[in-house]
Coordinates of C-alpha atoms and ligand atoms in Angstrom, one line a residue:
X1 CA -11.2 -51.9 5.3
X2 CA -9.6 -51.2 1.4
X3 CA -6.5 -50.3 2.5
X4 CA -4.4 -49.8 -0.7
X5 CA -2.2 -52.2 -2.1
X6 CA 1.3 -51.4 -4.8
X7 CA 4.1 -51.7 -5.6
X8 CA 5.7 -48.1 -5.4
X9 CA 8.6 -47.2 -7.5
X10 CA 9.9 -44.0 -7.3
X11 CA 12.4 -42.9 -9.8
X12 CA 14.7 -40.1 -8.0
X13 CA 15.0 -42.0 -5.3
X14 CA 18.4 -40.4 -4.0
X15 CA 16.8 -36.9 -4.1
X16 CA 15.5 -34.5 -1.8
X17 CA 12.3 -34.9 -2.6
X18 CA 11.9 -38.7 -1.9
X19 CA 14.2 -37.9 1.3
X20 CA 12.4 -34.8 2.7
X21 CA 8.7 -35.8 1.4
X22 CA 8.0 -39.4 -0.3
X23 CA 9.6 -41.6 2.5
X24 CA 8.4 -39.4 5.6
X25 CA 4.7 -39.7 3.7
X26 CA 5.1 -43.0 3.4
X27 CA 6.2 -43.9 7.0
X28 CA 3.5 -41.9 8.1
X29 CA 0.6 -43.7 6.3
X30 CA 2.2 -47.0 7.3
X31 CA 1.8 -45.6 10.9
X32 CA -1.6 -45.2 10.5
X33 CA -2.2 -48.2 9.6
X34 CA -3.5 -47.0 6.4
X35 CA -0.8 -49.1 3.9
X36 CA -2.0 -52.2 3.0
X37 CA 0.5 -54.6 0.9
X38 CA 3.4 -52.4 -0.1
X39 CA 6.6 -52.6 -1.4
X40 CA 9.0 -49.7 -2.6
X41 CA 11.4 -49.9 -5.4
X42 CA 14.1 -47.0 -5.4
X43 CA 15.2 -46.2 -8.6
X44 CA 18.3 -43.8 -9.0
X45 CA 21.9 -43.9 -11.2
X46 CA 24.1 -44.0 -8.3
X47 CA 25.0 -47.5 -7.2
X48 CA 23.8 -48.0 -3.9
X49 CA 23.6 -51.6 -1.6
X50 CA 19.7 -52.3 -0.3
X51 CA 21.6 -52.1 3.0
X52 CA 22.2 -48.3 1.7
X53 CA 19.4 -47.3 0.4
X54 CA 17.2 -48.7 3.6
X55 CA 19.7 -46.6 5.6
X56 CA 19.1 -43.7 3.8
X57 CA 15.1 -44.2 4.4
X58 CA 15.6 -44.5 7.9
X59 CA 17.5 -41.6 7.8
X60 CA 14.5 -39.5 6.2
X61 CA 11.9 -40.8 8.1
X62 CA 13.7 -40.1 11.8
X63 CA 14.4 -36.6 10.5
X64 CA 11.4 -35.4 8.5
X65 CA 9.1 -37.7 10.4
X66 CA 9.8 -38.2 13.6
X67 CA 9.9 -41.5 13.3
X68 CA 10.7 -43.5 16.2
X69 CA 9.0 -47.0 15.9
X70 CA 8.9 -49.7 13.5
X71 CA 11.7 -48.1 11.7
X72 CA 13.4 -51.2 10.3
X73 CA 10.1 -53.0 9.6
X74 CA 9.1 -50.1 7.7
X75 CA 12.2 -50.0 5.8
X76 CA 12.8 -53.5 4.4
X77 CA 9.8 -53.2 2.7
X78 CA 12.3 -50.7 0.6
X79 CA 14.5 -52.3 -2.3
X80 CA 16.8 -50.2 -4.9
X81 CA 17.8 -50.4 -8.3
X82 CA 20.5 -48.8 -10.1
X83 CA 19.5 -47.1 -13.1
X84 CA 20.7 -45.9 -16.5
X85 CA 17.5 -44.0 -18.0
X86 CA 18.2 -44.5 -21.8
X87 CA 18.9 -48.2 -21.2
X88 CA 16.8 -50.8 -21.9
X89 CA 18.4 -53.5 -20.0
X90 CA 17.7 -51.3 -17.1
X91 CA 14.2 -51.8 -17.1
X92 CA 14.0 -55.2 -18.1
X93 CA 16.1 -56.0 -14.8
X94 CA 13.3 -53.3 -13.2
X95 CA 10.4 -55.5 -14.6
X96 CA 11.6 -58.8 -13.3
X97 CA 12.1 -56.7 -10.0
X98 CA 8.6 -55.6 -9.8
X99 CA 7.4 -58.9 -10.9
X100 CA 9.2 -60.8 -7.7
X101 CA 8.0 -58.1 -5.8
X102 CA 4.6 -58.5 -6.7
X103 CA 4.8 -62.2 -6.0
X104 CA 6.2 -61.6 -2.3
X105 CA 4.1 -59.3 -1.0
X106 CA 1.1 -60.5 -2.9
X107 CA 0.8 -56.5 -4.3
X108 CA -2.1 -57.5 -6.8
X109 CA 0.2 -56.2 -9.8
X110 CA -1.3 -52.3 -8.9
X111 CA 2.2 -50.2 -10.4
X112 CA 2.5 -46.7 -9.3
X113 CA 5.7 -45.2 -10.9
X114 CA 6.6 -42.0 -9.2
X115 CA 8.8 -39.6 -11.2
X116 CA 10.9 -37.4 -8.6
X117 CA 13.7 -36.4 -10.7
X118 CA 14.6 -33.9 -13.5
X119 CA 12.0 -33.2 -16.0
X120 CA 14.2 -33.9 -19.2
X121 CA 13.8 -37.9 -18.5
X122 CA 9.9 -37.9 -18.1
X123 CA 9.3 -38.6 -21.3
X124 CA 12.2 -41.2 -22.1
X125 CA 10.8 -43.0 -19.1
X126 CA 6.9 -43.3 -19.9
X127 CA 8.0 -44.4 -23.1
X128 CA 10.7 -47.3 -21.6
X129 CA 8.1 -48.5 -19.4
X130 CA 6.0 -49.5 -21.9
X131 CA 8.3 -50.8 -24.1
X132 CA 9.8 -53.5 -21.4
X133 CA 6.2 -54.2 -20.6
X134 CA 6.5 -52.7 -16.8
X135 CA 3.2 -51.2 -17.3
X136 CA 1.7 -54.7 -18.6
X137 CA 0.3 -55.9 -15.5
X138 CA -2.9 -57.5 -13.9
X139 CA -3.5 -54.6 -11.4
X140 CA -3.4 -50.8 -11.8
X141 CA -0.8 -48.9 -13.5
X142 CA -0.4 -45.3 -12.8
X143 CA 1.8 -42.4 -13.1
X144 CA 2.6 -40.1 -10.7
X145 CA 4.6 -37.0 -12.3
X146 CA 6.1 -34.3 -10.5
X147 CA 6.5 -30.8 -11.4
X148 CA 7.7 -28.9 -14.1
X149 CA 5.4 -29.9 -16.4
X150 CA 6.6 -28.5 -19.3
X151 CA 8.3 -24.7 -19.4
X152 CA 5.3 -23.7 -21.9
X153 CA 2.4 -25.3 -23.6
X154 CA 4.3 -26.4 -26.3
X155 CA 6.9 -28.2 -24.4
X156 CA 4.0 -29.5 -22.0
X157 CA 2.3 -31.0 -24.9
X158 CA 5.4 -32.7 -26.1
X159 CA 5.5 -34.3 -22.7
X160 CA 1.9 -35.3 -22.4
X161 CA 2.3 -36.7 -26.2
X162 CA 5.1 -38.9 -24.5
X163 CA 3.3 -40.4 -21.8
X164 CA 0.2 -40.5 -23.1
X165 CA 1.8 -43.7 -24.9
X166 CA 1.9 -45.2 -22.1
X167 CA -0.7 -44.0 -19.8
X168 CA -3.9 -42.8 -20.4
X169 CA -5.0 -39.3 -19.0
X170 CA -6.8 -41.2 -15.8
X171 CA -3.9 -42.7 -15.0
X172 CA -2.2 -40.0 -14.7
X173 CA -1.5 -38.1 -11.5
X174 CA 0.2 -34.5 -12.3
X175 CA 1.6 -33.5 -8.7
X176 CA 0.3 -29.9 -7.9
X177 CA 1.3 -30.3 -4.0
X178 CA -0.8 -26.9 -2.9
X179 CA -4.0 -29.0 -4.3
X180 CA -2.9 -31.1 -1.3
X181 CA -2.7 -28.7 1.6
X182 CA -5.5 -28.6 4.1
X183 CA -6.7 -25.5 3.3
X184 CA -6.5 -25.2 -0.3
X185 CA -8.9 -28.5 0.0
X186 CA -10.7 -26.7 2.5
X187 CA -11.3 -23.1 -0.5
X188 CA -14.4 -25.4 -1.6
X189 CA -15.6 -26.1 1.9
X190 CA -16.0 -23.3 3.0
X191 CA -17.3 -21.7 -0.4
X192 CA -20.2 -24.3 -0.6
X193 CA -20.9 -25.4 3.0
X194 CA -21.6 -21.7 4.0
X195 CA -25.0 -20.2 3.5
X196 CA -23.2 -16.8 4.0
X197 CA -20.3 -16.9 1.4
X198 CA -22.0 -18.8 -1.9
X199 CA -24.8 -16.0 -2.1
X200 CA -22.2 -13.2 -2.0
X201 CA -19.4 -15.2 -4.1
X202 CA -19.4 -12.9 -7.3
X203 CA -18.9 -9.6 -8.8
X204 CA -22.1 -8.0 -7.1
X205 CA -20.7 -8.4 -3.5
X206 CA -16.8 -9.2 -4.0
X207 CA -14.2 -6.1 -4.9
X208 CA -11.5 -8.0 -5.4
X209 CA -9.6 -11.2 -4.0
X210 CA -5.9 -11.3 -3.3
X211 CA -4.0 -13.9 -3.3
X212 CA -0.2 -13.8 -2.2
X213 CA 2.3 -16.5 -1.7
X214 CA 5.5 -15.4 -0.5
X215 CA 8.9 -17.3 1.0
X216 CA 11.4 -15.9 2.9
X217 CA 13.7 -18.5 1.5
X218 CA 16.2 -17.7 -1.7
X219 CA 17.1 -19.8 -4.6
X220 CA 18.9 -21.4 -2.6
X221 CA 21.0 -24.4 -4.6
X222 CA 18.2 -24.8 -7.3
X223 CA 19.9 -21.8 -9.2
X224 CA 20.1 -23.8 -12.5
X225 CA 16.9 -25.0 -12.8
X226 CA 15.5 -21.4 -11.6
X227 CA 17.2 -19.3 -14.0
X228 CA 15.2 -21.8 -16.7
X229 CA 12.0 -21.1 -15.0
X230 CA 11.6 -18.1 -12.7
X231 CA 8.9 -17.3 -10.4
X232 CA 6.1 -16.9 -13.0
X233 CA 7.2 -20.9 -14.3
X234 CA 7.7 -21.8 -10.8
X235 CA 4.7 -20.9 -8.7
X236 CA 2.4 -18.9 -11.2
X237 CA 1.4 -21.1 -14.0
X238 CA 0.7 -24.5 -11.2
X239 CA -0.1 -23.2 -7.6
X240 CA -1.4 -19.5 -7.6
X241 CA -3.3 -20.4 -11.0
X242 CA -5.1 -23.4 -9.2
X243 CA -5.8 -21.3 -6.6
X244 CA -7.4 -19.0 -8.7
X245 CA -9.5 -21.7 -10.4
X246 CA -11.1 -23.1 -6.7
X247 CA -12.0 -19.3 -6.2
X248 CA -13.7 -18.6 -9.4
X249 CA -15.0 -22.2 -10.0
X250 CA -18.6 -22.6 -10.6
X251 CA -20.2 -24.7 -7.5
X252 CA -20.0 -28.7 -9.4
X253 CA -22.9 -30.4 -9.5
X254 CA -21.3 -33.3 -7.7
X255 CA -18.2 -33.5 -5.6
X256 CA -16.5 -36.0 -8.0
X257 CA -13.6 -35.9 -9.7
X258 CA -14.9 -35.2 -13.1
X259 CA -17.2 -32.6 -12.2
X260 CA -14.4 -30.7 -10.1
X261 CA -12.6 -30.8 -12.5
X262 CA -14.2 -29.7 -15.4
X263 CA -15.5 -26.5 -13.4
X264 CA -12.3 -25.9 -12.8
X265 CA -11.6 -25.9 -16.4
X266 CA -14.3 -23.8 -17.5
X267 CA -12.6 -21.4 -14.9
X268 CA -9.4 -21.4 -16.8
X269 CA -11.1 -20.4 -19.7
X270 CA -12.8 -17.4 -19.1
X271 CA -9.5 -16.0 -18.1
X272 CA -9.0 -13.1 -20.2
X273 CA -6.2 -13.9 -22.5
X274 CA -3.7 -10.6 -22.6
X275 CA -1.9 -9.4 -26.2
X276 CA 1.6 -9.3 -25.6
X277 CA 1.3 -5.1 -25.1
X278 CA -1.0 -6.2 -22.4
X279 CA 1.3 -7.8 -20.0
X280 CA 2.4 -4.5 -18.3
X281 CA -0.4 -3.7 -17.6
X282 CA -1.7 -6.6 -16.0
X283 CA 1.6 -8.2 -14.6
X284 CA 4.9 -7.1 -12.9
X285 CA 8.1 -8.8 -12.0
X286 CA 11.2 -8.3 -9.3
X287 CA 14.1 -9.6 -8.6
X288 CA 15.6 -9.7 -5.2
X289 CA 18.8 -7.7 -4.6
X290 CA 20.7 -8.0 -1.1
X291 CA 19.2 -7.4 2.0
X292 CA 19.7 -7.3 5.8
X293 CA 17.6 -9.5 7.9
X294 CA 18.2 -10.1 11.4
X295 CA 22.1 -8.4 11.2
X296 CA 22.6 -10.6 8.3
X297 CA 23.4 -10.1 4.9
X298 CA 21.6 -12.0 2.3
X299 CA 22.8 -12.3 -0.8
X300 CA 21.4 -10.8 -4.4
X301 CA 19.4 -13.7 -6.6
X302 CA 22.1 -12.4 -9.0
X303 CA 25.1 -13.3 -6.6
X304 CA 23.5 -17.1 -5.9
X305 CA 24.9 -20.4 -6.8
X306 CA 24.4 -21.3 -10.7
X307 CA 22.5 -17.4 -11.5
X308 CA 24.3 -15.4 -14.2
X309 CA 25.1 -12.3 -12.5
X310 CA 23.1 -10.7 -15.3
X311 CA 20.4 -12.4 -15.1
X312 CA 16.8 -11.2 -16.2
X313 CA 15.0 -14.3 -14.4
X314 CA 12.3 -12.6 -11.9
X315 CA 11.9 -13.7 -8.2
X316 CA 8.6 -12.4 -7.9
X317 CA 5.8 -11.7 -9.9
X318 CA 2.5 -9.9 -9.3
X319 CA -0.4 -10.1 -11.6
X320 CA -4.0 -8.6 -11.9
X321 CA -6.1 -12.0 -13.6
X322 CA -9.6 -10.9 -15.0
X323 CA -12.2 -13.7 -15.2
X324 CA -14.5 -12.7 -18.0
X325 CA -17.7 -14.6 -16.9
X326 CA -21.3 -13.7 -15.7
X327 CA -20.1 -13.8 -11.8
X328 CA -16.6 -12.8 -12.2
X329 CA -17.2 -9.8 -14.8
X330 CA -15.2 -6.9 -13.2
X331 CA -13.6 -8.5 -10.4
X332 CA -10.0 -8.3 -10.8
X333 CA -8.1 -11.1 -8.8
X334 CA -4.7 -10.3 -7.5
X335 CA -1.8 -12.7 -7.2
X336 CA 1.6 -12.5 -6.0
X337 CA 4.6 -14.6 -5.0
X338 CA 8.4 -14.0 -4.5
X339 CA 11.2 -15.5 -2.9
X340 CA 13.3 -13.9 -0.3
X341 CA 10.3 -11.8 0.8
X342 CA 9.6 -11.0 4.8
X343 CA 7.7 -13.7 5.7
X344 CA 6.7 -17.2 4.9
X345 CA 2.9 -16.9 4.2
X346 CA 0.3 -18.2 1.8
X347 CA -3.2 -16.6 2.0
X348 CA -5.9 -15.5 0.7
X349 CA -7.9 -11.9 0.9
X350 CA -11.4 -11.8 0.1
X351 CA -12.0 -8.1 0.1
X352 CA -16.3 -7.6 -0.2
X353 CA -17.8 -4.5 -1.8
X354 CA -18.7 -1.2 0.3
X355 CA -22.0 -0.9 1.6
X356 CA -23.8 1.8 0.0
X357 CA -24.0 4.2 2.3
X358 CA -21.8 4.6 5.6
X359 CA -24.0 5.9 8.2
X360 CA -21.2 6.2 11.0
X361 CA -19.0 8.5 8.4
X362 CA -16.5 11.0 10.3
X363 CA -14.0 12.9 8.7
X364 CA -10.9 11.2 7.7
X365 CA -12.4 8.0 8.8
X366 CA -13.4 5.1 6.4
X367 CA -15.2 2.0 7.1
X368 CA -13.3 -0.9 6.7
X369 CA -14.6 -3.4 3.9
X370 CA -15.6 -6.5 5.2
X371 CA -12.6 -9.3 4.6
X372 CA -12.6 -12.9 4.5
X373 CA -9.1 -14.0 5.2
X374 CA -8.1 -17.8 4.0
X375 CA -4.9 -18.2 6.2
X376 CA -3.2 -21.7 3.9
X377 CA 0.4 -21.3 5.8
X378 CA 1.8 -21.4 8.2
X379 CA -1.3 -21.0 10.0
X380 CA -4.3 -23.0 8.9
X381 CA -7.7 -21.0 9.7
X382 CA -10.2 -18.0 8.0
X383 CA -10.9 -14.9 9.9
X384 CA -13.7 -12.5 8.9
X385 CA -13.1 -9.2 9.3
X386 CA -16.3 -7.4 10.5
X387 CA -17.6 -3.8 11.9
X388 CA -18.8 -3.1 15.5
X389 CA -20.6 -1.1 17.9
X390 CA -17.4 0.2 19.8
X391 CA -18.5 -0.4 23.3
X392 CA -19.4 3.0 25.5
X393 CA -19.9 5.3 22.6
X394 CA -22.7 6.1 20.7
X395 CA -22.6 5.5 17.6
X396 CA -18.8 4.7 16.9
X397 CA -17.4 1.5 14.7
X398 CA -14.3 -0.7 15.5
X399 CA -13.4 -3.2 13.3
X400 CA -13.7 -7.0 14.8
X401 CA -12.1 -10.6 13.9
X402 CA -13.8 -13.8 13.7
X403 CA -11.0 -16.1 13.7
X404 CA -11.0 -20.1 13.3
X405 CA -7.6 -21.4 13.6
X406 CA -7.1 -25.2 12.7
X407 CA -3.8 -25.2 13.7
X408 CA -4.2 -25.1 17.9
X409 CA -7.1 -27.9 17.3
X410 CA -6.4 -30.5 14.8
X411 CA -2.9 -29.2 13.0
X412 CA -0.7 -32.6 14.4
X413 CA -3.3 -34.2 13.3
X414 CA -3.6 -33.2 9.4
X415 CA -2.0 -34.9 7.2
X416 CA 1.4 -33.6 5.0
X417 CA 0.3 -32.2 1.4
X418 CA 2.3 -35.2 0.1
X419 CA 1.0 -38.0 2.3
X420 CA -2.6 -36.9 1.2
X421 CA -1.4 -36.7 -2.6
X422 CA 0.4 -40.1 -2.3
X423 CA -2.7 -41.7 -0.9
X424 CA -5.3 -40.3 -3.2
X425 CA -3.0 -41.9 -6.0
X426 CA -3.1 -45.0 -4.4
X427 CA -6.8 -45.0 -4.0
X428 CA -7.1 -43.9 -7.5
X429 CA -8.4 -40.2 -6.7
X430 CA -7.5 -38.1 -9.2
X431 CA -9.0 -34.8 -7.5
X432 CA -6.6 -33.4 -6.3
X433 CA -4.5 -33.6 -9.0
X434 CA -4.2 -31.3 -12.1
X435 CA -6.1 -32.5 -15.6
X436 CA -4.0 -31.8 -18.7
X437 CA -6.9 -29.7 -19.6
X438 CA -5.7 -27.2 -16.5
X439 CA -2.1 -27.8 -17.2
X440 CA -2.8 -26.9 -20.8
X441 CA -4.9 -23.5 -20.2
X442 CA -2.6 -22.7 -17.4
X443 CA 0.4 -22.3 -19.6
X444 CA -1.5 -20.7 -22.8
X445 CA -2.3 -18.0 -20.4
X446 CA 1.5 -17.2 -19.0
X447 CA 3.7 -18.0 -22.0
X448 CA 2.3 -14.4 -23.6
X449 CA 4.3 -13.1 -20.3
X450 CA 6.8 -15.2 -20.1
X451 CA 7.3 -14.4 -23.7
X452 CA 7.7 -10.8 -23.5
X453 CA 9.8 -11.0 -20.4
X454 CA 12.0 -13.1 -21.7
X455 CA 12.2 -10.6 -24.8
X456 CA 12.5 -7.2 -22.6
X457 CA 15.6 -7.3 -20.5
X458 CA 14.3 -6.0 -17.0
X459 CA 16.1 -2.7 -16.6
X460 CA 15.3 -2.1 -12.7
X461 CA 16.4 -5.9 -11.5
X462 CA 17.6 -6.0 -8.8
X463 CA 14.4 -3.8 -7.8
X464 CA 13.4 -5.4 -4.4
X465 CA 15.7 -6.3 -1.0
X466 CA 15.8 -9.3 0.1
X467 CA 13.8 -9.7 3.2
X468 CA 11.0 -6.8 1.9
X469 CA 7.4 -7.3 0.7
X470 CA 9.0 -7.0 -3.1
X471 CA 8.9 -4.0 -5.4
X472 CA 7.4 -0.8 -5.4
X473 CA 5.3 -2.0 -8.8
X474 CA 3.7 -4.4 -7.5
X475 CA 1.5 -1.9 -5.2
X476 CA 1.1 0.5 -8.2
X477 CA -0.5 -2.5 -10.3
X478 CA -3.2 -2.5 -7.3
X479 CA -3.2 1.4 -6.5
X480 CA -4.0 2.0 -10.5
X481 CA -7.7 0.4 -9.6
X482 CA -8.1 2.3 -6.5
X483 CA -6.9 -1.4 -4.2
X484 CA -4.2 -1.8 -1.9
X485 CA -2.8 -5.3 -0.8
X486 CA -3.9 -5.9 2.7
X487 CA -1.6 -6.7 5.2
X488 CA -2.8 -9.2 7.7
X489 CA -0.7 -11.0 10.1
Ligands
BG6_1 C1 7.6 -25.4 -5.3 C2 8.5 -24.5 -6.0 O1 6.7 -25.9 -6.3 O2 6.9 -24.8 -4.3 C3 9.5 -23.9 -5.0 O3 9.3 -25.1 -7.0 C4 8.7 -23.3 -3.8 O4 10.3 -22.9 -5.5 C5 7.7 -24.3 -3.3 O5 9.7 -23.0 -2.8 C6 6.8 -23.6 -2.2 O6 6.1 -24.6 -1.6 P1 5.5 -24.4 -0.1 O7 4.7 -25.7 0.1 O8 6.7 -24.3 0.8 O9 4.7 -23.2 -0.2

C-alpha cells in the first residue's frame, strides 16, 4: 500500500552514525519491502567518488545488518556530495542534485534532511537550506535532527530559533532514539491496555519507580564532546527524562500524536523545579576511576582520550525527580545512569506500596513489595514480582515471577530503534519524536544542576571503579527515604 516515497539526504554521511545505524536502517526497510521511491544523497566534507561512498554503504549494511542480498541494488540508489557547510555554492550544487534526483526516481519532491553530524552546524544548515531554496519543493520537507540539542535551554532555543526559519515545529523530527525502542513504545501499552496496572498507577498504590540506565562501555573516543556534556547532558535531560514523562503521563484521550504529546508535556511541568541549594539533595554525580574487569584493567574517565586529567565532568548521575501532581504527589521517581558500570541494562522498577497488614509476619522476615519490572535492554519483557503460598507449609510466603520475555518470541523480528524512527519520519509520525515543548522543559529542569555542578568542583571524582554499580551516594540518596535500588537480573 503507501509505501513512503523521498529523497533522503543525510548530512554526516561519513560518520558512525550513518555507518552503524542510518544505512543498516535503511537496508533493512528496503528488505521489507517497506521503501517505496527512494533515493539517498550523502552529504559529508571529505571528497569521496559515488564508487566510494556506495562502497562504504555496502560496507555498513553487510556488517551492522547482515546484509547479504540485493546489496548493490540497494546501494546505487546512494549518491554523495562533497560539502563545505558555510558555502553557498555547496548547496546550490545540493539543490540541482536533489532536483535530478527527484526527476529519476519520480520521489514526489518529499525532502527529508537528516542531520548526523556535530551540533555546531545545525543551525548554519537549516538556515542554508532555505536560502538556496532546497526546502522549496512540491512534496514534504522535513528535518530530522539528531542529538545534542542544545547543552541548556538557552543554547536549545538559539537552535530552535534557527531552524524554525526554515521548518516549522511539525516538520521537525528531534531524534530521541529510546522513544524508538520496543519497549519504551511498549511503557504506554502496557500502562493503558491493563485493567490491573491503570487503577493502581498513582501515589495511592505506587512507592516509588526506579529507573536505571547503565553501560558498561567508557567514553570511549567521544572524550571531547563528553567533557562538554557529561552524563546528566548526555542521557538525563533526553532519554531518562522521557522515560520519566511516559510513566507519569496522564492516560491521552486519543493515541495521536498531539494528544501524546501534550500529556507528556503536562508531565514535564509538574516536575518540581529545585533551587540551586536543592540539587544535593535531590541529585548525585560520579565519575569512574580505574577498575578490574575480567583480569583487565580499565582505565580512569580521567586517563581517556581527549578528558583533562582534572576533569570535574560526571559519568554518572543519580537523581530523585518529584512530580507535583494529584496522582504523583509523594512519589519520588528514581533515575540513574553511568558509563563503565557492571552491566549493560536499561529497566524499569515499579516498586507498589505495602499492604497494610502482613498476616504471614515472622521475625526478621519482610514481605516483599510487589514489583513490576519493565526489562528495555538487553532483554525485552516485564516480570511481576508476586507473593505465594510456599508449597508444603502452612502458612509460609515465597516470592514468585511472572515473566514475559519478547526477546525468545518476536526479538529478530522487531525492528532497530532507528529503522522505526526513520520510518515514522518518512510517514510523517511525529510520535515518537520529542516536541520542543519537552526539549524545552527538559533542559529548564537540569541546567539548575548542571549549573551548580559545573560551579562546585567534585572533590571525591574519581568516586566509583569502573566495572561497579557507581558510588556509594547514589544508594544514600535512596536510603535517606527509607528505598533501596532493586537489583534484578
Ligand atoms: C546516546 C549517548 O544518546 O545514548 C551515548 O550519547 C550512550 O553516550 C547511548 O552510550 C546509549 O544508547 P543505548 O541505545 O545503547 O542505550
Amino acid at each position: 500500500a503507501n509505501k513512503p516515497t523521498a529523497l533522503i539526504v543525510i548530512f554526516g554521511a561519513t560518520g558512525d552514525l550513518a555507518k552503524r545505524k542510518l544505512f543498516p536502517s535503511i537496508y533493512r526497510l528496503f528488505q521489507k519491502e517497506k521503501m517505496g521511491n527512494f533515493a539517498v544523497v550523502g552529504v559529508a566534507r571529505r571528497p569521496l567518488t559515488e564508487e566510494e561512498f556506495q562502497a562504504n554503504v555496502k560496507d555498513s549494511v553487510t556488517t551492522f545488518a547482515g546484509a547479504t542480498e540485493n546489496i548493490d541494488e540497494f546501494a546505487s540508489h546512494f549518491y554523495y556530495h562533497s560539502h563545505d557547510v558555510t558555502n553557498e555554492a555547496s548547496y546550490i550544487k545540493l539543490r540541482e542534485m536533489a532536483e535530478s534526483l527527484d526527476e529519476q526516481y519520480e520521489l514526489s519532491g518529499n525532502r527529508i534532511f537528516y542531520l548526523a553530524m556535530a551540533p555546531e552546524f545545525f543551525g548554519t544548515i537549516a538556515e542554508q537550506l532555505k536560502a538556496q531554496n532546497l526546502t522549496e519543493t512540491k512534496g514534504y520537507k522535513r528535518l530530522v535532527i539528531e542529538k545534542p540539542f542544545g547543552t541548556s535551554f538557552d543554547s536549545a532555543q538559539i537552535l530552535n530559533d534557527k531552524i524554525r526559519t526554515a521548518f516549522s515545529e511539525d516538520e521537525i523530527y528531534r531524534i530521541d532514539h529510546y522513544l524508538g525502542k520496543e519497549m519504551v513504545q511498549n511503557i504506554e501499552v502496557i500502562r493503558f491496555s491493563n485493567a490491573l496496572f491503570e487503577p493502581l498507577w498513582n501515589s495511592r498504590y505506587i512507592s516509588n519507580i526506579q529507573v536505571t540506565s547503565s553501560e558498561v562501555l567508557g567514553v570511549e573516543e567521544r572524550g571531547r564532546y563528553y567533557e562538554t556534556s557529561g552524563a546528566l547532558r548526555d542521557m538525563v535531560q533526553n532519554h531518562l527524562m522521557q522515560m520519566v514523562a511516559l510513566l507519569a503521563m496522564e492516560p491521552p484521550i486519543r493515541l495521536e500524536t498531539e494528544e501524546i504529546r501534550s500529556e507528556k508535556v503536562r508531565a514535564l511541568r509538574s516536575l518540581r523545579p529545585l533551587k540551586k541549594d536543592e540539587v544535593g539533595q535531590y541529585f548525585v554525580r560520579g565519575q569512574y576511576d580505574e577498575g578490574v574487569v575480567d583480569g583487565e584493567t580499565l582505565p580512569a574517565y580521567r586517563n581517556e582520550h581527549m578528558v583533562d586529567p582534572n576533569s570535574n565532568t560526571e559519568t554518572f548521575v543519580a537523581g530523585k525527580l518529584m512530580i507535583d501532581n494529584f496522582r504523583w504527589a509523594g512519589v519520588p521517581f528514581y533515575i540513574r545512569t553511568g558509563k563503565r558500570m557492571e552491566a549493560k541494562s536499561t529497566r524499569i522498577v515499579v516498586q507498589f506500596k505495602d499492604i497494610p497488614m502482613n498476616l504471614y509476619y515472622k521475625p526478621n522476615e519482610t514481605l516483599n513489595p510487589n514489583l513490576l519490572v519493565i526489562h528495555i535492554q538487553p532483554e525485552e519483557g516485564i516480570t511481576l514480582h508476586l507473593n505465594a503460598k510456599k508449597s508444603g507449609k502452612n502458612i509460609e510466603t515465597q516470592p514468585v515471577q511472572l515473566a514475559y520475555s519478547s526477546s525468545k518470541v518476536d526479538r529478530i523480528n522487531t525492528p532497530e530503534a532507528y529503522e522505526k524512527l526513520l520510518f515514522d519520519s518518512m510517514r510523517g509520525d511525529a510520535t515518537n519524536f520529542t516536541h520542543w515543548d519537552e526539549v524545552a522543559l527538559s533542559w529548564k529542569f537540569v541546567d539548575t544542576i548542571s549549573e551548580v555542578w559545573e560551579n562546585t568542583k567534585e572533590t571525591s571524582f574519581p568516586n566509583y571503579p569502573a566495572g561497579s554499580t557507581g558510588p556509594k551516594s547514589a544508594d544514600q540518596l535512596l536510603e535517606e527515604d527509607g528505598n533501596f535500588w532493586w537489583h534484578i537480573d
